[in-house]
Short mmCIF file of C-alpha atoms and ligand atoms in Angstrom, two decimals:
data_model
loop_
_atom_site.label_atom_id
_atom_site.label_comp_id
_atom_site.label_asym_id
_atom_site.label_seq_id
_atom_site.Cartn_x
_atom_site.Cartn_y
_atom_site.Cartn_z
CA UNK K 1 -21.05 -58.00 -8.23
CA UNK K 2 -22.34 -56.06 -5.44
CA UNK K 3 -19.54 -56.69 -3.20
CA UNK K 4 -17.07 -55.71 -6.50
CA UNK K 5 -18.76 -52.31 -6.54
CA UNK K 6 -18.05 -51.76 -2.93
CA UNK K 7 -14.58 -52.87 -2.71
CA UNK K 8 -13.87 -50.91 -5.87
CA UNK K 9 -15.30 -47.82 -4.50
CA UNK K 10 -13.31 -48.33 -1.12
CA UNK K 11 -10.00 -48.63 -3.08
CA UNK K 12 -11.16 -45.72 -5.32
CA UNK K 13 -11.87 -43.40 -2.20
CA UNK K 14 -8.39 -44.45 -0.37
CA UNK K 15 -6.30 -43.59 -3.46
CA UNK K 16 -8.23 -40.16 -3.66
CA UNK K 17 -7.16 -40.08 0.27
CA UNK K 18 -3.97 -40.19 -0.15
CA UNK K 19 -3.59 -37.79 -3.27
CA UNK K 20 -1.47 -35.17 -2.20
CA UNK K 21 -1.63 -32.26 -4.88
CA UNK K 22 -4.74 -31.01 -7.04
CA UNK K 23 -2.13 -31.86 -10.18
CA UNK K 24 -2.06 -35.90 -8.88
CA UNK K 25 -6.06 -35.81 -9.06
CA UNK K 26 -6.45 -34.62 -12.03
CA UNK K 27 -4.30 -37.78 -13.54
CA UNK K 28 -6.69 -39.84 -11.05
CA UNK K 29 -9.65 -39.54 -12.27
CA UNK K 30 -9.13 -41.52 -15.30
CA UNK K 31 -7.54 -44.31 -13.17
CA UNK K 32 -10.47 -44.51 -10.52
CA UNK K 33 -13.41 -43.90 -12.63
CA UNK K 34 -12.58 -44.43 -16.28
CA UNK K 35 -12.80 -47.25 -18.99
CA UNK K 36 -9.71 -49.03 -17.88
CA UNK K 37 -10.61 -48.89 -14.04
CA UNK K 38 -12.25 -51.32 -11.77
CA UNK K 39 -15.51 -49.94 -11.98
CA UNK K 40 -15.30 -49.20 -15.54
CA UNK K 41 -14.42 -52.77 -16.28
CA UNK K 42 -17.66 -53.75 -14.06
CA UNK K 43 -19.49 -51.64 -16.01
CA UNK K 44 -18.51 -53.27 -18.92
CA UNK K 45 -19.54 -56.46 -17.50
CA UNK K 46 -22.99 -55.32 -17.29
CA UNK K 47 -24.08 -56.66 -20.56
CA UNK K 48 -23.70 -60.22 -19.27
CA UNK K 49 -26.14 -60.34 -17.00
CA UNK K 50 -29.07 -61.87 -17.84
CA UNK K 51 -31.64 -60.59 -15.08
CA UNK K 52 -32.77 -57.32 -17.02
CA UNK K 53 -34.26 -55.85 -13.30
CA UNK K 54 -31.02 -57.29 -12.08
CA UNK K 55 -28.75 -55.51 -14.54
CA UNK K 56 -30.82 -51.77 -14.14
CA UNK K 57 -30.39 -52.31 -10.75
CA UNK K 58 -26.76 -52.52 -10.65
CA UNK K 59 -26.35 -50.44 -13.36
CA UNK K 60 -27.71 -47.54 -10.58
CA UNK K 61 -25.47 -49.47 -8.10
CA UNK K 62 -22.22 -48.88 -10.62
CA UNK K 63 -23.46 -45.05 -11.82
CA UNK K 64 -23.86 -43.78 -8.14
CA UNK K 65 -20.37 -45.57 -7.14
CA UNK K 66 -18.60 -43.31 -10.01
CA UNK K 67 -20.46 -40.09 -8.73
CA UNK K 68 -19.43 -40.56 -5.08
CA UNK K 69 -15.62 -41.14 -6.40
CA UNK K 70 -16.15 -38.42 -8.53
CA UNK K 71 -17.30 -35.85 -5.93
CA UNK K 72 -14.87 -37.37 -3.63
CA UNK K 73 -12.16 -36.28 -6.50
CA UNK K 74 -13.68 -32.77 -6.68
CA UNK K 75 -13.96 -31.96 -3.07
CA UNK K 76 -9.98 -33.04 -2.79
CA UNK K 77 -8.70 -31.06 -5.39
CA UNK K 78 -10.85 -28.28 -4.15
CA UNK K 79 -9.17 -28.32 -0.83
CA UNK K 80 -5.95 -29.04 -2.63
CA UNK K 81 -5.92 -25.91 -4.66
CA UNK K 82 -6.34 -23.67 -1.83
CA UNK K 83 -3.59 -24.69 -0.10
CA UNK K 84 -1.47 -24.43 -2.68
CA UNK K 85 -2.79 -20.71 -3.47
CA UNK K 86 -1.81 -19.96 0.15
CA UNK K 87 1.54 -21.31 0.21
CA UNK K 88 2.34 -19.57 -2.86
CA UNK K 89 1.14 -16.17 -2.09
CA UNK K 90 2.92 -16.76 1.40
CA UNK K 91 6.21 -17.70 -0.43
CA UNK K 92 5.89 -14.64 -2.96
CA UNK K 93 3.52 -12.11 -1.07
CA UNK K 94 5.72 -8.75 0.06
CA UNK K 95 5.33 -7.28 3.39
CA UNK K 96 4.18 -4.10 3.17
CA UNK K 97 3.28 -2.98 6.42
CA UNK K 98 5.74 -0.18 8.29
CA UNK K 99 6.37 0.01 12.13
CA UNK K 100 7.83 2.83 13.85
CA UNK K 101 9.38 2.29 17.09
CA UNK K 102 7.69 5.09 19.46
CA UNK K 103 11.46 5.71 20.75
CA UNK K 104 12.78 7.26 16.89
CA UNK K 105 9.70 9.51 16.50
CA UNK K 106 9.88 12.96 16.36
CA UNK K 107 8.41 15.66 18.94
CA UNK K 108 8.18 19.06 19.15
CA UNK K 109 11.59 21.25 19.97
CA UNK K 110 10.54 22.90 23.95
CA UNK K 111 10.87 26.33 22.45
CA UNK K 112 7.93 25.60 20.25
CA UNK K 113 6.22 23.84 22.61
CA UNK K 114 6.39 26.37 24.57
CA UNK K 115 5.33 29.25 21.91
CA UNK K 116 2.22 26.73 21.70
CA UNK K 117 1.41 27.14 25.16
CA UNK K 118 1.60 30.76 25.19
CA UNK K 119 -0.63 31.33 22.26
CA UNK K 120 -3.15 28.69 24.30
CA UNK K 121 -3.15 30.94 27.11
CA UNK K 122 -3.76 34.42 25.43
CA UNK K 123 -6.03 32.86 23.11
CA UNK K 124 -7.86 31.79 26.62
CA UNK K 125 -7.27 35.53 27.70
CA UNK K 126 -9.06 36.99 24.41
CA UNK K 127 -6.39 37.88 21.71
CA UNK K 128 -5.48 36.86 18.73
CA UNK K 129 -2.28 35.60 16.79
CA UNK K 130 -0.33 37.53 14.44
CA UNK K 131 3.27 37.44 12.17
CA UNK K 132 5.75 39.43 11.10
CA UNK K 133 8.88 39.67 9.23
CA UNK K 134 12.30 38.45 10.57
CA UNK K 135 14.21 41.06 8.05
CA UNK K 136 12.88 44.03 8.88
CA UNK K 137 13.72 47.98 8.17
CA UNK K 138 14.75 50.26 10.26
CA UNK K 139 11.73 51.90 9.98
CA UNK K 140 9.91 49.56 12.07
CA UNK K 141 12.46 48.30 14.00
CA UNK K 142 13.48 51.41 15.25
CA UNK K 143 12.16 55.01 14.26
CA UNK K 144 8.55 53.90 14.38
CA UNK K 145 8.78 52.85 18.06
CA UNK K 146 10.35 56.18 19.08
CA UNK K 147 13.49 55.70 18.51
CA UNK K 148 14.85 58.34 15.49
CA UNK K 149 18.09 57.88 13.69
CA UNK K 150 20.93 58.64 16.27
CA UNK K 151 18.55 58.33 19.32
CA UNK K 152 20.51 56.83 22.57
CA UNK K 153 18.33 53.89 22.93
CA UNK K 154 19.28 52.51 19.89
CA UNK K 155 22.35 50.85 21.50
CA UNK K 156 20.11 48.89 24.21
CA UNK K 157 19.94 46.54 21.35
CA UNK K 158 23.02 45.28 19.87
CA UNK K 159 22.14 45.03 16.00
CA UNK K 160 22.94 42.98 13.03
CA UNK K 161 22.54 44.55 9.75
CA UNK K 162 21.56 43.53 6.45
CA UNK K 163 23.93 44.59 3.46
CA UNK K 164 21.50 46.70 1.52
CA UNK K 165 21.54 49.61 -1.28
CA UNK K 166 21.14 52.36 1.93
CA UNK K 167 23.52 50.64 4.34
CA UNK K 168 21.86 50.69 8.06
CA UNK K 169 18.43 50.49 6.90
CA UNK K 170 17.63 46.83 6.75
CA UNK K 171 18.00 44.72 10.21
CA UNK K 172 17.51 41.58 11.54
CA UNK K 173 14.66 42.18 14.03
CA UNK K 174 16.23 42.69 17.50
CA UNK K 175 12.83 42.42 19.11
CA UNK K 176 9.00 41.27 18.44
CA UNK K 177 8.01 45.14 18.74
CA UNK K 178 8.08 45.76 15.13
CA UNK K 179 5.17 44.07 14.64
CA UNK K 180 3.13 46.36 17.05
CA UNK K 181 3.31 48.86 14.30
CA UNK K 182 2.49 46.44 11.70
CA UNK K 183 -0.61 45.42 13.58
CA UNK K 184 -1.55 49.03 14.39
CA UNK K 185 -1.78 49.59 10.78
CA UNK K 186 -3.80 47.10 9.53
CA UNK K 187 -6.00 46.32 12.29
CA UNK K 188 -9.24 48.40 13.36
CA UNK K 189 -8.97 48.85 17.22
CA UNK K 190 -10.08 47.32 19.64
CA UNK K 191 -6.71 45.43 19.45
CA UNK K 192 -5.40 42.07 21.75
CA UNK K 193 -2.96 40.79 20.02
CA UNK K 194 -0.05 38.26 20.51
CA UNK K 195 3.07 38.34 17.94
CA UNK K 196 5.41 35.39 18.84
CA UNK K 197 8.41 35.04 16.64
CA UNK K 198 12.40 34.86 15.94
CA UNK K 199 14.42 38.06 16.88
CA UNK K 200 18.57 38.14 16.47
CA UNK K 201 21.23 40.16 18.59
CA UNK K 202 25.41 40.18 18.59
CA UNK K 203 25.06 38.92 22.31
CA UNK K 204 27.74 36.39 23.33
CA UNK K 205 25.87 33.34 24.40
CA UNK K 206 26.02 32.24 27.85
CA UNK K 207 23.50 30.85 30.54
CA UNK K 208 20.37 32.88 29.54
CA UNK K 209 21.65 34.81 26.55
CA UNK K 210 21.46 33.55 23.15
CA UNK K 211 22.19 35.67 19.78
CA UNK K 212 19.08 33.89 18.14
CA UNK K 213 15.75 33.71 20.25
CA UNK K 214 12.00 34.23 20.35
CA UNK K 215 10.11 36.82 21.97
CA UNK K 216 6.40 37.10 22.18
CA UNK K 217 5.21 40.46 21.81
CA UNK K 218 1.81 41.84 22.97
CA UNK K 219 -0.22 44.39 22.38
CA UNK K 220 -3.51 46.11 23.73
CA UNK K 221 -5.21 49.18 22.33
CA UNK K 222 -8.67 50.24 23.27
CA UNK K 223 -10.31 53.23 25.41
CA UNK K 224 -9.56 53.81 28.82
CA UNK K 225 -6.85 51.16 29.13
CA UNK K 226 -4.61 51.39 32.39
CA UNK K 227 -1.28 50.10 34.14
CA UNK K 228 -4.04 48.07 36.12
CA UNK K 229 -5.08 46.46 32.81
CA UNK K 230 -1.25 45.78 32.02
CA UNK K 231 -0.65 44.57 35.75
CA UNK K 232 -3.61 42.03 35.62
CA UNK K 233 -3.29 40.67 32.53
CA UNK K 234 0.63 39.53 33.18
CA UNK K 235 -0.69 38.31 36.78
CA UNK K 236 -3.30 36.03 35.23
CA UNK K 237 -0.64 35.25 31.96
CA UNK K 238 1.75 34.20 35.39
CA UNK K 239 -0.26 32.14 37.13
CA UNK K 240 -1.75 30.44 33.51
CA UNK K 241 1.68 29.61 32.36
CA UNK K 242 3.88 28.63 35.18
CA UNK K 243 0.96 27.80 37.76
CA UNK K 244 -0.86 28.87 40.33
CA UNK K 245 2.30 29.45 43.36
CA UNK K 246 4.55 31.38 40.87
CA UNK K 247 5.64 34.81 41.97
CA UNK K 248 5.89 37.58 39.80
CA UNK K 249 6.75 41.38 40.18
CA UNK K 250 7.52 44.66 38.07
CA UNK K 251 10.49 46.39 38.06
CA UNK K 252 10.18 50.22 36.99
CA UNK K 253 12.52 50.53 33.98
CA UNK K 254 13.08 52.48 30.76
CA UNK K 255 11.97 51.76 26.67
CA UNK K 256 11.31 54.14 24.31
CA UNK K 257 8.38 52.86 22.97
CA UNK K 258 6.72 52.57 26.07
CA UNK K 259 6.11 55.18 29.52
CA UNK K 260 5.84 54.37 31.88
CA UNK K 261 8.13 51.21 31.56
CA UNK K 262 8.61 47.86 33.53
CA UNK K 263 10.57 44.77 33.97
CA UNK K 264 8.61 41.65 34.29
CA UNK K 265 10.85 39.15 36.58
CA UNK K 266 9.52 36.31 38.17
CA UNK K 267 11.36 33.87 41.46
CA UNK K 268 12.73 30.63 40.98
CA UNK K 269 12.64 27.62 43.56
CA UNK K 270 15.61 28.89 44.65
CA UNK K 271 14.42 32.43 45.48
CA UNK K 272 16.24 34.40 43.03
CA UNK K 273 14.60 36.22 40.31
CA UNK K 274 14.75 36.05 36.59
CA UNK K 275 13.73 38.81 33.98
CA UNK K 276 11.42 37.54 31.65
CA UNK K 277 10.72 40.66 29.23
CA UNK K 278 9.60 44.54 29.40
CA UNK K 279 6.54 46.23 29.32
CA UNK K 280 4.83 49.35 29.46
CA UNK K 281 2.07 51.94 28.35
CA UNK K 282 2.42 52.53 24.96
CA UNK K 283 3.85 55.92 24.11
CA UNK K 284 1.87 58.35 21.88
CA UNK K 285 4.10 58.66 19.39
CA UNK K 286 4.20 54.92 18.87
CA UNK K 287 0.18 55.13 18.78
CA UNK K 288 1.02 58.06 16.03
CA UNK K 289 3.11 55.69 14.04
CA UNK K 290 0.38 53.16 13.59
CA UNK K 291 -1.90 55.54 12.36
CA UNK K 292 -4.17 55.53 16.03
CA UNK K 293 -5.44 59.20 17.72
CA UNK K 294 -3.78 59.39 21.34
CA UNK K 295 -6.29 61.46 22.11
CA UNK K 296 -9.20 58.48 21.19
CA UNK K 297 -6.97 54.93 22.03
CA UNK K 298 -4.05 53.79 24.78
CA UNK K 299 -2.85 50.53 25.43
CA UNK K 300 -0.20 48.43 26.80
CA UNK K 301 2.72 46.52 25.20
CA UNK K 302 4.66 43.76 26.36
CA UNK K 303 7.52 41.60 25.00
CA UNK K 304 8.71 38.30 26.65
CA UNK K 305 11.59 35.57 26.16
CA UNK K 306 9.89 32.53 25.02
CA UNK K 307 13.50 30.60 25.56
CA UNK K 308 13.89 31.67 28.90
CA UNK K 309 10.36 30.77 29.67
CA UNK K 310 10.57 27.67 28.38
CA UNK K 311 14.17 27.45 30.54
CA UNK K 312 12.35 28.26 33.70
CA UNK K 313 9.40 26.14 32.91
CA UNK K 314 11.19 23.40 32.76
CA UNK K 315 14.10 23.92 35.69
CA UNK K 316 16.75 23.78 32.85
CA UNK K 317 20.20 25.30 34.12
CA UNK K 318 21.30 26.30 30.76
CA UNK K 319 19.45 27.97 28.01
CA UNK K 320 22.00 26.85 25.64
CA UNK K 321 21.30 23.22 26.37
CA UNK K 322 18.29 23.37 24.51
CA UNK K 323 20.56 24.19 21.14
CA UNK K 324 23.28 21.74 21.40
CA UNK K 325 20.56 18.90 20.24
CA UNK K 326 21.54 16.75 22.21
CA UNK K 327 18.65 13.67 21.76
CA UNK K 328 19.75 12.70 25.33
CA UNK K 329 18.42 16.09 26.80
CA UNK K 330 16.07 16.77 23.97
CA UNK K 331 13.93 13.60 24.44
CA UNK K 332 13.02 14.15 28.10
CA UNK K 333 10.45 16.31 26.94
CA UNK K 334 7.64 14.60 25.19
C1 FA5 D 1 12.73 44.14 24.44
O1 FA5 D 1 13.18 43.47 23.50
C2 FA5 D 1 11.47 44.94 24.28
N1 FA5 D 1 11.08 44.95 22.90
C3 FA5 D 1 10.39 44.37 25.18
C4 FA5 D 1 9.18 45.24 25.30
C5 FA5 D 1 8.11 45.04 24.46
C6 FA5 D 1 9.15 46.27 26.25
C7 FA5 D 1 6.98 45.84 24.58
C8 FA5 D 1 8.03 47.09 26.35
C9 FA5 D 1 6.96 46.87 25.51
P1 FA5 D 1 14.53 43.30 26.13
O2 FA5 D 1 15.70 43.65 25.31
O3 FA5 D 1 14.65 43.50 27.59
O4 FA5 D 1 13.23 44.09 25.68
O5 FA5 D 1 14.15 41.80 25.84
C10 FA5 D 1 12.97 41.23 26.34
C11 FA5 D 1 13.23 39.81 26.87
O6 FA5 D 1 13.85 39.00 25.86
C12 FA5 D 1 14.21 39.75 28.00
O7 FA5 D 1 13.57 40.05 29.22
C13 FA5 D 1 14.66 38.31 27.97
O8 FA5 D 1 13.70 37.46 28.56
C14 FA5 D 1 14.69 38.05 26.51
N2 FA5 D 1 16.06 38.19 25.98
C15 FA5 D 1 16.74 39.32 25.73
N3 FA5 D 1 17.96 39.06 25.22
C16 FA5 D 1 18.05 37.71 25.13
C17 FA5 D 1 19.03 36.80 24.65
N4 FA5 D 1 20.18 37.22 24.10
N5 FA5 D 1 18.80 35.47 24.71
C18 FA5 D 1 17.62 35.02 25.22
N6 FA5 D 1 16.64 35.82 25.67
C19 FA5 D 1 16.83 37.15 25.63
#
């Protein structure tokens, strides 16, 4: 009978073997280990055996075969189940996971980057950042920074209007000087400021000219300021921005919100010169406007180009090239 139990435990243990799905071994545990099986009918068998130490000890014999075929069963299934899990969350599971190729992603237009930069470096220098409206009134734009209704100078700027109820009195900004004013009047002094920002003229594009650009206006009020102080300060902006072997110079020149008045220009690699924006000692009557004592406070002012800059910077021949958005000629600059 011995030799029954083993070769019915053998055949048991092949057939769980071969079971290929946790649904197959669930029907073969009947056929392996129940009633009608070969070690069920040995089982049943037992009662014939005379020897009663005999028949306990093959009773054992029979009752540990079953539990080995059984845990044989459960350690199939077990293994069964799992892979059929896997397969079926592989067959139904969604991909959720995004990739963006580095070549479509987006980067920041060089006229930004290079308003960035400039607020970098005068942050470095000591000032601080401030806005102001595109639509502005002629107030500011104008009669504030010297410039009273009818005044000559008025036509150094070629001006679009706003339709408004007192026609002539709204304007798109033609300059970042407006916002001197605006600073003037709600800042305490000591004042080092830098207003970057969107300015609009009727100037036929070309080469450098564009009828929508950015300046980047600064401004400087405390006691005892000097041309030296205004001198310096675009030296060291110079040599921050563009690097160290950049030239720059000052060209004496005429605004009316500033005397005395230059023109900052500095030399390409190919030894001509390029003006960059206008500066000069603010005038008293500007001071006056934004509610400062000529007597107590002076400064300097200066407005720059921020597209030519950013033209220069980068060697481009064309400022318009920057506007065309082309991705060819936009992407070179990551
Ligand atoms: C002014 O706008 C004065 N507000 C600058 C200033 C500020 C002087 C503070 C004194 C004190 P101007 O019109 O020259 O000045 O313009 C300044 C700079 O803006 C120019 O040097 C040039 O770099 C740039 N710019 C002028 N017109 C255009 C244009 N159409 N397209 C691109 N850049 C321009």
């Amino acid at each position: 009978m011995r030799n029954d139990i083993a070769a019915a435990v053998d055949a048991a243990l092949a057939e769980v073997a071969a079971a290929s799905s946790a649904a197959s071994l669930a029907g073969l545990s009947g056929s392996v280990v129940g009633k009608k099986s070969p070690l069920g009918q040995l089982k049943s068998k037992l009662g014939s055996i005379g020897d009663i130490d005999e028949r306990k000890a093959l009773g054992q014999a029979l009752n540990d075969a079953m539990r080995a075929v059984e845990a044989a069963i459960a350690t199939k299934r077990a293994e069964c189940e799992s892979a059929e899990l896997e397969a079926q969350m592989a067959s139904e599971g969604v991909d959720l996971t995004e990739r963006i190729a580095p070549s479509r992603r987006g980067r920041t237009h060089l006229v930004t980057q290079a308003t960035q930069r400039l607020e970098d470096v005068f942050v470095g220098l000591g000032f601080q950042v401030a806005e102001g409206p595109e639509v502005e009134s002629d107030f500011y734009n104008f009669e504030a920074l010297n410039m009273p209704k009818s005044h000559p100078a008025r036509s150094m700027w070629d001006t679009l209007f706003v339709e408004s109820a007192e026609p002539g009195s709204v304007v798109l900004r033609t300059h970042t000087s407006p916002v001197q004013i605006r600073v003037m009047q709600e800042w305490p002094p000591p004042i080092y400021a830098v207003m970057p920002g969107r300015v609009f003229r009727r100037d036929t594009p070309d080469a450098t000219h564009m009828p929508v650009f950015h300046q980047i206006e600064g401004l400087v009020i405390d006691r005892n300021i000097t041309f030296r102080d205004l001198a310096g300060t675009i030296e060291a902006f110079t040599k921050a921005f563009f690097g160290a072997d950049f030239t720059s110079r000052l060209r004496p020149s005429y605004f009316p919100f500033t005397e005395p008045s230059a023109e900052f220009d500095i030399r390409r690699a190919n030894g001509s010169w390029i003006e960059l924006g206008g500066c000069g000692m603010v005038h008293p009557n500007v001071l006056r406007a934004g509610g400062l004592d000529p007597e107590e406070w002076s400064g300097f002012a200066f407005g720059f180009g921020i597209d030519r800059m950013a033209k220069e910077r980068h060697s481009i021949d064309d400022i318009r090239e920057m506007y065309t958005n082309d991705l060819r000629f936009l992407r070179q600059f990551s």
